[in-house]
Coordinates of C-alpha atoms in Angstrom, one line a residue:
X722 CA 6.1 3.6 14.4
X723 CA 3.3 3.5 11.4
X724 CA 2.6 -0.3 9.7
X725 CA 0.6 -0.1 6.5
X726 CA -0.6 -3.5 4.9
X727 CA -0.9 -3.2 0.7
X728 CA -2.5 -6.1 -0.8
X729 CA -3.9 -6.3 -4.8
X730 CA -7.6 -6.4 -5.3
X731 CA -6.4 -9.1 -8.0
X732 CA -3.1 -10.4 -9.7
X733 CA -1.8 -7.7 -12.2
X734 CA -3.0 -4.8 -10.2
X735 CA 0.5 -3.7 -9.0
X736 CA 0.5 -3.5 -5.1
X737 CA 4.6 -4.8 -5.8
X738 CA 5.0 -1.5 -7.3
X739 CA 2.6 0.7 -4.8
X740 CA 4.8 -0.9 -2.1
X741 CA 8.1 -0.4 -3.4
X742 CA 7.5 3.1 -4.8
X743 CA 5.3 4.6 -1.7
X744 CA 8.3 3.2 0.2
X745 CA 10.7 5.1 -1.5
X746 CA 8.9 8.5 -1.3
X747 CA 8.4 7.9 2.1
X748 CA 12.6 7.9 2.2
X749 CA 12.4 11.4 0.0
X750 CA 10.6 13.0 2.8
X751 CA 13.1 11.9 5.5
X752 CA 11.1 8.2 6.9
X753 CA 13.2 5.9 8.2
X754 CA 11.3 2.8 5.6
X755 CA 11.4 -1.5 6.1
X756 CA 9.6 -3.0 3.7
X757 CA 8.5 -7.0 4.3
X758 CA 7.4 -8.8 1.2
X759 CA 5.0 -11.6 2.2
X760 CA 3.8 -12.4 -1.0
X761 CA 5.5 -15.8 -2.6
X762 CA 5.2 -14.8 -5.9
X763 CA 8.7 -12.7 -4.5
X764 CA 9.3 -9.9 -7.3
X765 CA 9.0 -7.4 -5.1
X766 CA 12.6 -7.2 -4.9
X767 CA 13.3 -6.7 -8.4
X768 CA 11.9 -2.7 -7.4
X769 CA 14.2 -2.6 -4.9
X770 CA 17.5 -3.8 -6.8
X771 CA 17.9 -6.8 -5.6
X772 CA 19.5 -9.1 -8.8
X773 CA 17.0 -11.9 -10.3
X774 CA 19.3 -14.4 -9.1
X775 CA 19.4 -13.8 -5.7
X776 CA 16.8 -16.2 -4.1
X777 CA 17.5 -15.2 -0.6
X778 CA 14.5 -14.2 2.0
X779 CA 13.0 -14.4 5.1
X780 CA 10.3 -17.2 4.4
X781 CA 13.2 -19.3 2.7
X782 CA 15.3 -19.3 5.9
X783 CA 12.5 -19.9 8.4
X784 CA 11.6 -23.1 6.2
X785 CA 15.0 -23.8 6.0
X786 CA 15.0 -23.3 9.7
X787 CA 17.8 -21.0 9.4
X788 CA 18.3 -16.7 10.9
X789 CA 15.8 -15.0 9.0
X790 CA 16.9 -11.9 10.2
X791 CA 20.1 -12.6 8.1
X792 CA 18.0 -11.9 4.9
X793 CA 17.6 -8.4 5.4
X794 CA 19.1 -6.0 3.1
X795 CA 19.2 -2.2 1.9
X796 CA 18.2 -0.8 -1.8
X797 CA 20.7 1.7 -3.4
X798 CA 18.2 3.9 -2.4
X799 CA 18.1 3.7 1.1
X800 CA 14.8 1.3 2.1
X801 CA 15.8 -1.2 4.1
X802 CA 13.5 -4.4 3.2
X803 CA 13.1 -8.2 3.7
X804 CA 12.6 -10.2 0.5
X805 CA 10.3 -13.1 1.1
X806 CA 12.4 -15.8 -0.9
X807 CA 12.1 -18.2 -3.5
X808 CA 10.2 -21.8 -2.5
X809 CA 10.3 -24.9 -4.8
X810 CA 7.1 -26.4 -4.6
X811 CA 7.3 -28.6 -1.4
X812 CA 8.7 -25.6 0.4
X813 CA 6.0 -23.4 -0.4
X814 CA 3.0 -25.7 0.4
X815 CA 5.1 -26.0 3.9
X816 CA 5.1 -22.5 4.2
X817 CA 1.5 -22.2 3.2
X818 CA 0.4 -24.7 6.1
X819 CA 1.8 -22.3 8.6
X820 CA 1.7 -19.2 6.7
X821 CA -0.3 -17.4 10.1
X822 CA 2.0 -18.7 12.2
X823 CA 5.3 -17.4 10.2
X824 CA 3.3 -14.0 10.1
X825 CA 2.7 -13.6 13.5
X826 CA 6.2 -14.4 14.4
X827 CA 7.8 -12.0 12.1
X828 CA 5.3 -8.9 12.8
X829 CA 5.6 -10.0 16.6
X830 CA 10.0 -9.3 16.4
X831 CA 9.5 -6.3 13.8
X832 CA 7.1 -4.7 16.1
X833 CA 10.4 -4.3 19.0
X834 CA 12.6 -3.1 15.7
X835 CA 14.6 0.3 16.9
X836 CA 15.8 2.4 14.4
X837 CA 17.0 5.4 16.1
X838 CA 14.8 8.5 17.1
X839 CA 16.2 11.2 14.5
X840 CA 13.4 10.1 11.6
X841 CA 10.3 8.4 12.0
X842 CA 10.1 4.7 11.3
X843 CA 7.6 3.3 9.2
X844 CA 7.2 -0.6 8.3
X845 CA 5.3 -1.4 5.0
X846 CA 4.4 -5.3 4.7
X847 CA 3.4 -6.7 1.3
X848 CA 0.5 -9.0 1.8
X849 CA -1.4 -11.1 -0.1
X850 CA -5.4 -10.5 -0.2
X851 CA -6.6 -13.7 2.3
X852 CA -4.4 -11.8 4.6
X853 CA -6.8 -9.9 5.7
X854 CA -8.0 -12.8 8.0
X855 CA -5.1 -12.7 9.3
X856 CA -5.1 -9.0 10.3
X857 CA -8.7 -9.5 11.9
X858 CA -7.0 -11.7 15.1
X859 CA -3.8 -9.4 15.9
X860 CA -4.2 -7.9 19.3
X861 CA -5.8 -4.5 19.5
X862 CA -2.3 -3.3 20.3
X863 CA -0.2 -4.9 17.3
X864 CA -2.8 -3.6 14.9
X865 CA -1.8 -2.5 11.5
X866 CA -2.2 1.9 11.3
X867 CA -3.4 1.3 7.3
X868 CA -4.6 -1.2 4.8
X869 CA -4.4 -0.6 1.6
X870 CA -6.0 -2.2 -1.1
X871 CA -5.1 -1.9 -5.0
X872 CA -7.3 -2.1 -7.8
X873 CA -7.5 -0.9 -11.0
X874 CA -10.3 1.5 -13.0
X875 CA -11.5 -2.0 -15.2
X876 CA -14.1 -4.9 -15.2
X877 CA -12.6 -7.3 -13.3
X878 CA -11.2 -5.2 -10.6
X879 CA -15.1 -3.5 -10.3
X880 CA -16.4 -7.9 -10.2
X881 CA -14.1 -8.7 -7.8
X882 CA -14.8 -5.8 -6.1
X883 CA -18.8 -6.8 -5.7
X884 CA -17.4 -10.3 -4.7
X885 CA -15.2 -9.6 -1.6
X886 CA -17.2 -6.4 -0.5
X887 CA -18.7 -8.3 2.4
X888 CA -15.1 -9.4 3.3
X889 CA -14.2 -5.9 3.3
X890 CA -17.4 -4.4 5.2
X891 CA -16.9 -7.1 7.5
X892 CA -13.2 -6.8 8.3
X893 CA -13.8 -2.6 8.5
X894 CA -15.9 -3.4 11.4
X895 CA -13.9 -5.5 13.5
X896 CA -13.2 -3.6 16.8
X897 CA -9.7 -1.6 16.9
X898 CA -9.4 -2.2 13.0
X899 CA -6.4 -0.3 11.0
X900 CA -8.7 1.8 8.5
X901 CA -9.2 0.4 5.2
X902 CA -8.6 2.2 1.8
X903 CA -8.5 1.3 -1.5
X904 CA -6.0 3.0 -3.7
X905 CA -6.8 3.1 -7.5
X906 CA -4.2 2.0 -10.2
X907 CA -2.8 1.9 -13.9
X908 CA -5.3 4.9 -14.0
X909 CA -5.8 5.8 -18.3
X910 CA -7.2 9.1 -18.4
X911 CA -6.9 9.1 -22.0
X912 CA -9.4 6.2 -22.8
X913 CA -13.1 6.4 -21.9
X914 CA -13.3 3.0 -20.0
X915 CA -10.7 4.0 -17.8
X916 CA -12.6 7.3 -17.1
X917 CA -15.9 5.9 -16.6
X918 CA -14.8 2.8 -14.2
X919 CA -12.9 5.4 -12.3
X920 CA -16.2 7.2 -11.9
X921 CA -17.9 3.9 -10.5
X922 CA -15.9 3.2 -8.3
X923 CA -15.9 6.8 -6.5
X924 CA -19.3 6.8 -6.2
X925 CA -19.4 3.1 -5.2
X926 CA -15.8 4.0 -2.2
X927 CA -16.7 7.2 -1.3
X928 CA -14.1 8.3 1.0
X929 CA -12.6 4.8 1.5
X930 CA -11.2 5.6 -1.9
X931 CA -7.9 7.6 -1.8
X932 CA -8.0 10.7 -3.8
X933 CA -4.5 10.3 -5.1
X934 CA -5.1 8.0 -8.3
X935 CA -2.0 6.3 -9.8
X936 CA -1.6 6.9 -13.4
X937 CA -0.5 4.3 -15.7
X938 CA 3.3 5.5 -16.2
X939 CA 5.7 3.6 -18.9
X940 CA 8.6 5.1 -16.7
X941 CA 7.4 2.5 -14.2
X942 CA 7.8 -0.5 -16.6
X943 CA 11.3 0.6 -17.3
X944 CA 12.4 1.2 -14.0
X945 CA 11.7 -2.2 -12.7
X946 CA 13.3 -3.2 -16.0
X947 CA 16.5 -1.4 -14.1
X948 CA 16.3 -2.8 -10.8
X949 CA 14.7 0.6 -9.2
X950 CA 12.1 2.9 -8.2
X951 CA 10.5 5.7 -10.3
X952 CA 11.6 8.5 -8.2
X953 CA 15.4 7.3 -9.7
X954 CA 15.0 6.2 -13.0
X955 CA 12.8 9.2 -14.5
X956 CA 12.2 11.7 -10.7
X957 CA 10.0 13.7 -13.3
X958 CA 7.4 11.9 -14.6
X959 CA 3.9 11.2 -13.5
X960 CA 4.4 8.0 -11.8
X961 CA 7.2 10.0 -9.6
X962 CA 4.6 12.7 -9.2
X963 CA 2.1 10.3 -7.9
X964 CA 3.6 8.2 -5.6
X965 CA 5.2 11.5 -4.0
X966 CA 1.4 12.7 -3.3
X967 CA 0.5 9.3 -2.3
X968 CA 2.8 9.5 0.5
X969 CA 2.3 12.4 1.9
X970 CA -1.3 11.4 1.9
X971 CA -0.5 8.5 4.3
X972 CA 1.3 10.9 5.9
X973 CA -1.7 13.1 6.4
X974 CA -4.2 10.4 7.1
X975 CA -2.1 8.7 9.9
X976 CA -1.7 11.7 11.9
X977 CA -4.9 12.7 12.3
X978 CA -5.8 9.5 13.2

């Protein structure tokens, strides 16, 4: 079993559609994918065609105090995931007070998840940024094979980047720590700021910086529009392209490790 952790850098930078994407390539090159969304914002499922009206999830039911496991589902596509649910406001600051807790219990029954032996089974969890705490006090053996974190070739991601860089240092040097890597986004090659932030940030990652870069893609705004992944709504296009390298860098990186 692999388990890669994708957090955003910042809001906007699209680790929903990172996850949901590097997911489904994982499928195209025969992985046997669950994908747990443990962000509360909760549009992760609208890559995975799951309607807009469907509220269902696995944080919903646990503050509900109902079978989380029942909130499983497969996309079209064949990734089986577990949307985290929608909260009204006095749910979600529940949920929020024992957010670690929740976590632990989840990752602790997804860890003894069989899937058959015929394709390799990977598990790719959504988190949200202060997660990364979280990840710091598993047990050496429940540790996460990959973190990825997702930022984008601008000004703010470069800021906020300088501001959590002691977070990061600090949480690549915990003992038996998943390797960190940073995975850039929404990548512009046609406009000079884009180019030269891209640049920065290379020399300022090295090789904690993934070499696949993630182009900004209109094909990936319209297939979320359509309740789907890239590699179905337009198999062609860069994004498709991307996400397909993308995956078989993870691929790479985790079994050499």
């Amino acid at each position: 079993m692999k388990r890669v952790a994708i957090v955003s850098l910042r809001g906007g930078a699209g680790s929903n559609t990172v996850t949901a994407n590097l997911a489904q390539s994982l499928v195209h090159v025969q992985k046997d994918v669950l994908v747990v969304d443990a962000d509360p914002v909760n549009v992760l499922r609208l890559h995975l065609g799951m309607p807009f009206s469907d509220t269902d999830g696995w944080a919903s039911r646990i503050c509900a105090a109902g079978d989380w496991h029942a909130s499983g589902l497969e996309s079209p596509h064949g990734v089986a995931f577990l949307p985290f649910g929608q909260l009204n406001q006095p749910l979600l600051k529940r949920f929020i007070a024992q957010r670690e807790a929740s976590l632990s219990e989840l990752f602790s029954s997804l860890t003894r998840v069989k899937r058959g032996e015929e394709r390799e089974h990977w598990q790719l969890y959504h988190l949200v940024l202060s997660d990364l705490q979280w990840l710091t006090e598993l047990n050496p053996s429940d540790q996460f094979d990959l973190v990825l974190v997702v930022l984008m070739p601008d000004a703010i991601s470069y800021s906020l980047l300088q501001h959590h860089m002691g977070r990061f240092e600090a949480f690549a040097d915990t003992d038996h720590q998943a390797p960190l890597k940073f995975v850039l986004n929404q990548f512009q090659p046609e406009t000079e700021l884009s180019r030269d932030f891209m640049l920065v940030m290379k020399n300022e990652l090295g090789s904690q910086l993934s070499p696949v870069v993630l182009h900004r893609d209109m094909a990936l705004m319209d297939s979320v529009a359509n309740l789907t992944t890239v590699q179905h709504y337009s198999p062609g296009s860069q994004a498709a392209r991307d996400y397909q390298s993308l995956a078989l860098w993870c691929i790479a990186l985790l079994s050499s490790n």
